[in-house]
mmCIF file of C-alpha atoms in Angstrom:
data_model
loop_
_atom_site.group_PDB
_atom_site.id
_atom_site.type_symbol
_atom_site.label_atom_id
_atom_site.label_comp_id
_atom_site.label_asym_id
_atom_site.label_seq_id
_atom_site.Cartn_x
_atom_site.Cartn_y
_atom_site.Cartn_z
ATOM 1 C CA GLU A 5 102.802 -49.826 -211.244
ATOM 2 C CA ALA A 6 104.969 -51.814 -210.651
ATOM 3 C CA GLN A 7 106.410 -51.594 -206.719
ATOM 4 C CA VAL A 8 107.760 -53.065 -203.980
ATOM 5 C CA THR A 9 106.486 -50.892 -200.909
ATOM 6 C CA GLN A 10 108.030 -50.865 -196.993
ATOM 7 C CA ASN A 11 105.754 -48.628 -194.574
ATOM 8 C CA PRO A 12 106.870 -46.954 -192.231
ATOM 9 C CA ARG A 13 109.904 -44.992 -194.562
ATOM 10 C CA TYR A 14 111.091 -43.501 -190.696
ATOM 11 C CA LEU A 15 111.494 -44.532 -187.497
ATOM 12 C CA ILE A 16 112.663 -43.592 -184.259
ATOM 13 C CA THR A 17 112.399 -45.859 -181.101
ATOM 14 C CA VAL A 18 113.782 -47.052 -178.131
ATOM 15 C CA THR A 19 115.820 -49.952 -176.822
ATOM 16 C CA GLY A 20 113.983 -53.705 -176.595
ATOM 17 C CA LYS A 21 110.274 -51.994 -177.845
ATOM 18 C CA LYS A 22 109.596 -54.455 -180.740
ATOM 19 C CA LEU A 23 108.574 -53.093 -184.304
ATOM 20 C CA THR A 24 108.031 -54.065 -187.430
ATOM 21 C CA VAL A 25 108.711 -53.354 -191.144
ATOM 22 C CA THR A 26 106.150 -54.108 -193.934
ATOM 23 C CA CYS A 27 107.118 -54.679 -197.460
ATOM 24 C CA SER A 28 104.528 -55.283 -200.246
ATOM 25 C CA GLN A 29 105.022 -56.171 -204.295
ATOM 26 C CA ASN A 30 102.390 -57.108 -206.076
ATOM 27 C CA MET A 31 104.430 -57.837 -209.021
ATOM 28 C CA ASN A 32 103.633 -61.001 -208.255
ATOM 29 C CA HIS A 33 107.313 -61.980 -207.321
ATOM 30 C CA GLU A 34 108.449 -65.207 -205.527
ATOM 31 C CA TYR A 35 111.305 -64.386 -204.439
ATOM 32 C CA MET A 36 111.696 -61.425 -201.380
ATOM 33 C CA SER A 37 114.955 -60.184 -199.474
ATOM 34 C CA TRP A 38 115.796 -57.778 -196.629
ATOM 35 C CA TYR A 39 118.746 -55.794 -196.613
ATOM 36 C CA ARG A 40 120.014 -53.928 -194.402
ATOM 37 C CA GLN A 41 123.014 -50.398 -195.746
ATOM 38 C CA ASP A 42 125.874 -49.625 -193.861
ATOM 39 C CA PRO A 43 128.180 -46.553 -194.607
ATOM 40 C CA GLY A 44 131.166 -47.988 -196.950
ATOM 41 C CA LEU A 45 129.186 -51.721 -196.276
ATOM 42 C CA GLY A 46 126.510 -51.890 -199.387
ATOM 43 C CA LEU A 47 123.900 -53.948 -198.636
ATOM 44 C CA ARG A 48 124.768 -56.866 -197.391
ATOM 45 C CA GLN A 49 121.553 -59.261 -196.567
ATOM 46 C CA ILE A 50 119.149 -60.247 -193.860
ATOM 47 C CA TYR A 51 116.771 -62.952 -194.898
ATOM 48 C CA TYR A 52 115.215 -63.926 -198.153
ATOM 49 C CA SER A 53 111.844 -66.032 -198.783
ATOM 50 C CA MET A 54 111.508 -68.088 -201.845
ATOM 51 C CA ASN A 55 108.007 -67.982 -201.581
ATOM 52 C CA VAL A 56 104.922 -68.547 -198.829
ATOM 53 C CA GLU A 57 106.426 -69.704 -196.246
ATOM 54 C CA VAL A 58 109.961 -70.698 -196.917
ATOM 55 C CA THR A 59 112.209 -68.400 -195.584
ATOM 56 C CA ASP A 60 115.675 -69.147 -194.722
ATOM 57 C CA LYS A 61 118.581 -66.551 -193.157
ATOM 58 C CA GLY A 62 121.235 -64.207 -195.365
ATOM 59 C CA ASP A 63 124.586 -63.167 -193.983
ATOM 60 C CA VAL A 64 123.487 -60.899 -190.957
ATOM 61 C CA PRO A 65 120.048 -62.694 -189.413
ATOM 62 C CA GLU A 66 120.943 -62.044 -185.494
ATOM 63 C CA GLY A 67 117.846 -60.031 -184.183
ATOM 64 C CA TYR A 68 115.485 -60.288 -186.823
ATOM 65 C CA LYS A 69 112.824 -62.054 -187.881
ATOM 66 C CA VAL A 70 109.843 -62.740 -191.218
ATOM 67 C CA SER A 71 107.140 -63.743 -192.200
ATOM 68 C CA ARG A 72 106.201 -65.124 -195.379
ATOM 69 C CA LYS A 73 102.180 -65.854 -195.413
ATOM 70 C CA GLU A 74 101.719 -64.185 -198.483
ATOM 71 C CA LYS A 75 102.942 -63.935 -201.805
ATOM 72 C CA ARG A 76 102.688 -60.029 -201.909
ATOM 73 C CA ASN A 77 104.252 -59.344 -198.133
ATOM 74 C CA PHE A 78 107.645 -59.853 -196.021
ATOM 75 C CA PRO A 79 107.444 -57.605 -193.223
ATOM 76 C CA LEU A 80 110.708 -57.665 -191.629
ATOM 77 C CA ILE A 81 110.203 -57.914 -187.250
ATOM 78 C CA LEU A 82 112.863 -55.908 -184.335
ATOM 79 C CA GLU A 83 111.215 -58.023 -181.069
ATOM 80 C CA SER A 84 114.168 -56.640 -178.898
ATOM 81 C CA PRO A 85 116.170 -54.285 -181.323
ATOM 82 C CA SER A 86 118.806 -52.477 -180.370
ATOM 83 C CA PRO A 87 121.424 -49.381 -180.801
ATOM 84 C CA ASN A 88 123.027 -51.667 -183.496
ATOM 85 C CA GLN A 89 120.656 -51.830 -185.416
ATOM 86 C CA THR A 90 120.206 -48.582 -186.880
ATOM 87 C CA SER A 91 120.394 -48.547 -189.735
ATOM 88 C CA LEU A 92 118.749 -48.490 -193.612
ATOM 89 C CA TYR A 93 116.506 -51.263 -194.783
ATOM 90 C CA PHE A 94 115.628 -52.591 -197.956
ATOM 91 C CA CYS A 95 113.388 -54.974 -199.247
ATOM 92 C CA ALA A 96 112.741 -56.114 -202.640
ATOM 93 C CA SER A 97 111.750 -58.521 -204.813
ATOM 94 C CA SER A 98 111.763 -60.997 -208.136
ATOM 95 C CA LEU A 99 110.982 -63.537 -210.508
ATOM 96 C CA GLU A 100 112.382 -66.898 -209.668
ATOM 97 C CA GLY A 101 115.731 -67.311 -211.589
ATOM 98 C CA GLY A 102 118.475 -66.291 -210.590
ATOM 99 C CA ASN A 103 119.437 -64.255 -213.770
ATOM 100 C CA GLN A 104 116.248 -61.787 -213.345
ATOM 101 C CA PRO A 105 116.756 -58.424 -211.551
ATOM 102 C CA GLN A 106 115.755 -57.604 -208.027
ATOM 103 C CA HIS A 107 113.053 -54.713 -207.639
ATOM 104 C CA PHE A 108 114.065 -52.138 -204.670
ATOM 105 C CA GLY A 109 111.448 -50.734 -201.944
ATOM 106 C CA ASP A 110 112.365 -47.112 -201.343
ATOM 107 C CA GLY A 111 114.090 -47.865 -197.809
ATOM 108 C CA THR A 112 113.477 -47.348 -193.381
ATOM 109 C CA ARG A 113 115.579 -45.339 -192.218
ATOM 110 C CA LEU A 114 115.415 -46.888 -188.223
ATOM 111 C CA SER A 115 117.006 -45.153 -185.976
ATOM 112 C CA ILE A 116 117.239 -47.127 -182.726
ATOM 113 C CA LEU A 117 118.767 -44.851 -179.071
ATOM 114 C CA ALA B 17 133.000 -67.415 -201.208
ATOM 115 C CA GLN B 18 132.553 -64.298 -203.408
ATOM 116 C CA SER B 19 133.317 -60.983 -203.479
ATOM 117 C CA VAL B 20 132.789 -57.137 -204.879
ATOM 118 C CA ALA B 21 135.701 -54.707 -204.918
ATOM 119 C CA GLN B 22 134.824 -51.015 -205.833
ATOM 120 C CA PRO B 23 138.221 -48.889 -205.774
ATOM 121 C CA GLU B 24 136.741 -45.627 -206.230
ATOM 122 C CA ASP B 25 134.875 -44.377 -203.035
ATOM 123 C CA GLN B 26 134.192 -41.085 -205.181
ATOM 124 C CA VAL B 27 134.278 -40.164 -209.324
ATOM 125 C CA ASN B 28 134.278 -37.071 -210.406
ATOM 126 C CA VAL B 29 133.216 -36.455 -213.854
ATOM 127 C CA ALA B 30 132.657 -32.611 -215.979
ATOM 128 C CA GLU B 31 129.301 -32.970 -217.591
ATOM 129 C CA GLY B 32 129.830 -33.888 -221.058
ATOM 130 C CA ASN B 33 133.151 -36.034 -220.868
ATOM 131 C CA PRO B 34 133.065 -40.479 -220.659
ATOM 132 C CA LEU B 35 133.361 -41.743 -217.237
ATOM 133 C CA THR B 36 134.242 -44.947 -215.915
ATOM 134 C CA VAL B 37 133.344 -46.429 -212.989
ATOM 135 C CA LYS B 38 135.418 -49.316 -211.450
ATOM 136 C CA CYS B 39 134.108 -53.132 -210.084
ATOM 137 C CA THR B 40 136.454 -55.639 -210.119
ATOM 138 C CA TYR B 41 134.643 -58.801 -208.791
ATOM 139 C CA SER B 42 136.037 -62.787 -207.102
ATOM 140 C CA VAL B 43 133.036 -65.543 -207.780
ATOM 141 C CA SER B 44 133.956 -69.756 -208.793
ATOM 142 C CA GLY B 45 132.407 -70.425 -211.609
ATOM 143 C CA ASN B 46 130.570 -68.154 -214.468
ATOM 144 C CA PRO B 47 129.325 -64.462 -212.737
ATOM 145 C CA TYR B 48 125.773 -63.046 -212.404
ATOM 146 C CA LEU B 49 126.801 -59.485 -212.653
ATOM 147 C CA PHE B 50 124.782 -56.656 -211.810
ATOM 148 C CA TRP B 51 124.289 -52.383 -211.506
ATOM 149 C CA TYR B 52 122.180 -50.300 -209.749
ATOM 150 C CA VAL B 53 121.532 -47.332 -209.257
ATOM 151 C CA GLN B 54 120.906 -44.977 -205.960
ATOM 152 C CA TYR B 55 119.379 -41.730 -205.690
ATOM 153 C CA PRO B 56 119.340 -40.131 -202.539
ATOM 154 C CA ASN B 57 115.685 -41.105 -200.301
ATOM 155 C CA ARG B 58 115.143 -44.354 -202.939
ATOM 156 C CA GLY B 59 115.554 -47.086 -203.277
ATOM 157 C CA LEU B 60 118.291 -48.956 -206.132
ATOM 158 C CA GLN B 61 117.364 -49.221 -209.275
ATOM 159 C CA PHE B 62 118.610 -51.190 -211.786
ATOM 160 C CA LEU B 63 120.502 -50.765 -214.469
ATOM 161 C CA LEU B 64 122.124 -52.925 -216.106
ATOM 162 C CA LYS B 65 123.487 -57.301 -216.376
ATOM 163 C CA TYR B 66 125.700 -59.475 -217.466
ATOM 164 C CA ILE B 67 124.769 -63.052 -217.270
ATOM 165 C CA THR B 68 126.635 -64.364 -220.605
ATOM 166 C CA GLY B 69 127.332 -63.615 -223.997
ATOM 167 C CA ASP B 70 128.500 -60.557 -225.358
ATOM 168 C CA ASN B 71 131.346 -59.123 -223.488
ATOM 169 C CA LEU B 72 129.730 -55.562 -223.865
ATOM 170 C CA VAL B 73 126.559 -54.911 -222.174
ATOM 171 C CA LYS B 74 124.202 -51.660 -222.716
ATOM 172 C CA GLY B 75 121.513 -50.444 -220.092
ATOM 173 C CA SER B 76 119.176 -48.040 -218.912
ATOM 174 C CA TYR B 77 119.940 -44.485 -219.683
ATOM 175 C CA GLY B 78 122.453 -44.682 -222.101
ATOM 176 C CA PHE B 79 125.548 -46.818 -219.473
ATOM 177 C CA GLU B 80 126.705 -49.928 -220.273
ATOM 178 C CA ALA B 81 129.106 -52.205 -219.023
ATOM 179 C CA GLU B 82 132.143 -53.931 -220.336
ATOM 180 C CA PHE B 83 133.141 -57.954 -218.982
ATOM 181 C CA ASN B 84 136.677 -58.711 -219.054
ATOM 182 C CA LYS B 85 136.609 -62.124 -217.477
ATOM 183 C CA SER B 86 141.040 -61.935 -217.771
ATOM 184 C CA GLN B 87 140.675 -58.864 -215.436
ATOM 185 C CA THR B 88 137.694 -60.304 -213.289
ATOM 186 C CA SER B 89 135.937 -56.878 -214.135
ATOM 187 C CA PHE B 90 133.259 -55.424 -214.978
ATOM 188 C CA HIS B 91 133.675 -51.444 -215.424
ATOM 189 C CA LEU B 92 130.662 -48.747 -215.777
ATOM 190 C CA LYS B 93 130.605 -46.406 -219.087
ATOM 191 C CA LYS B 94 128.906 -44.008 -220.656
ATOM 192 C CA PRO B 95 129.709 -41.958 -223.067
ATOM 193 C CA SER B 96 128.381 -38.249 -222.372
ATOM 194 C CA ALA B 97 127.542 -37.547 -218.642
ATOM 195 C CA LEU B 98 124.622 -35.818 -217.442
ATOM 196 C CA VAL B 99 124.725 -33.664 -214.332
ATOM 197 C CA SER B 100 121.152 -35.738 -213.524
ATOM 198 C CA ASP B 101 123.155 -38.782 -213.678
ATOM 199 C CA SER B 102 124.542 -37.924 -210.373
ATOM 200 C CA ALA B 103 123.929 -40.916 -207.610
ATOM 201 C CA LEU B 104 125.051 -43.665 -205.338
ATOM 202 C CA TYR B 105 126.588 -46.793 -208.033
ATOM 203 C CA PHE B 106 126.896 -50.268 -206.676
ATOM 204 C CA CYS B 107 128.022 -53.297 -208.666
ATOM 205 C CA ALA B 108 126.949 -56.956 -207.167
ATOM 206 C CA VAL B 109 127.691 -60.753 -207.898
ATOM 207 C CA ARG B 110 124.902 -63.055 -207.402
ATOM 208 C CA ASP B 111 124.904 -66.349 -206.099
ATOM 209 C CA PRO B 112 124.874 -69.039 -209.063
ATOM 210 C CA PRO B 113 121.781 -70.726 -208.690
ATOM 211 C CA TRP B 114 122.688 -74.187 -208.207
ATOM 212 C CA ARG B 115 125.219 -73.735 -205.586
ATOM 213 C CA THR B 116 122.586 -71.520 -203.116
ATOM 214 C CA GLY B 117 119.232 -71.311 -203.151
ATOM 215 C CA ARG B 118 120.043 -67.568 -201.906
ATOM 216 C CA ARG B 119 119.846 -65.860 -204.498
ATOM 217 C CA ALA B 120 121.525 -63.325 -202.656
ATOM 218 C CA LEU B 121 123.464 -60.225 -203.990
ATOM 219 C CA THR B 122 126.834 -59.137 -202.841
ATOM 220 C CA PHE B 123 127.184 -55.881 -203.361
ATOM 221 C CA GLY B 124 130.533 -53.764 -203.194
ATOM 222 C CA SER B 125 129.888 -50.295 -200.704
ATOM 223 C CA GLY B 126 129.193 -48.693 -203.520
ATOM 224 C CA THR B 127 131.006 -44.777 -205.425
ATOM 225 C CA ARG B 128 129.481 -42.193 -205.394
ATOM 226 C CA LEU B 129 129.580 -40.347 -208.686
ATOM 227 C CA GLN B 130 129.400 -36.559 -209.294
ATOM 228 C CA VAL B 131 128.834 -35.175 -212.103
ATOM 229 C CA GLN B 132 129.867 -31.485 -212.741
ATOM 230 C CA PRO B 133 128.405 -28.554 -214.943
#
């Protein structure tokens, strides 16, 4: 089954404790992206990757890092999480091409205390 | 900068009645427009897209959307609503690839559709 898998689905942690949210897709997609969803704001892009070893900032990259060492994986790293990063996070992937729909994971709800 | 507006936070409709979820956009050049649906505790699922061609686009689960260039709108419609259609709906516009490489989707704030039995 074609899917985007995120882990963990839920995480409660404390300020300053480094965490990683993993994202893996099995569709051989070139393009991958991370979004955060906050009430009333829709989804906003954090980082994206056009292909292996090619990453760039989205609209709200501050406080986040990413890497793309393999085509299928695109982890999101919070080096020193803060409460304002409490949010619902989604990973997405798509084929190359601007008209391709993105496929989303089921989300990761992070609470930073 | 591109933007998407969904003017209604919530739409209520009775089962069997037609539904419309509104979306307007602002973008330079020809837009790539999408509708996604989000069910509780799930990621967004693609419903339909407009890239070019016919202004009426048909998608999944009986949904369709009408592209209106003069009104810069892309309203989502369904002739007969089902209770199972109750969910959060997002309209999105995508960066034209010749402008940036980001291919990011710019989302509206979402509209909650509530279909009453």
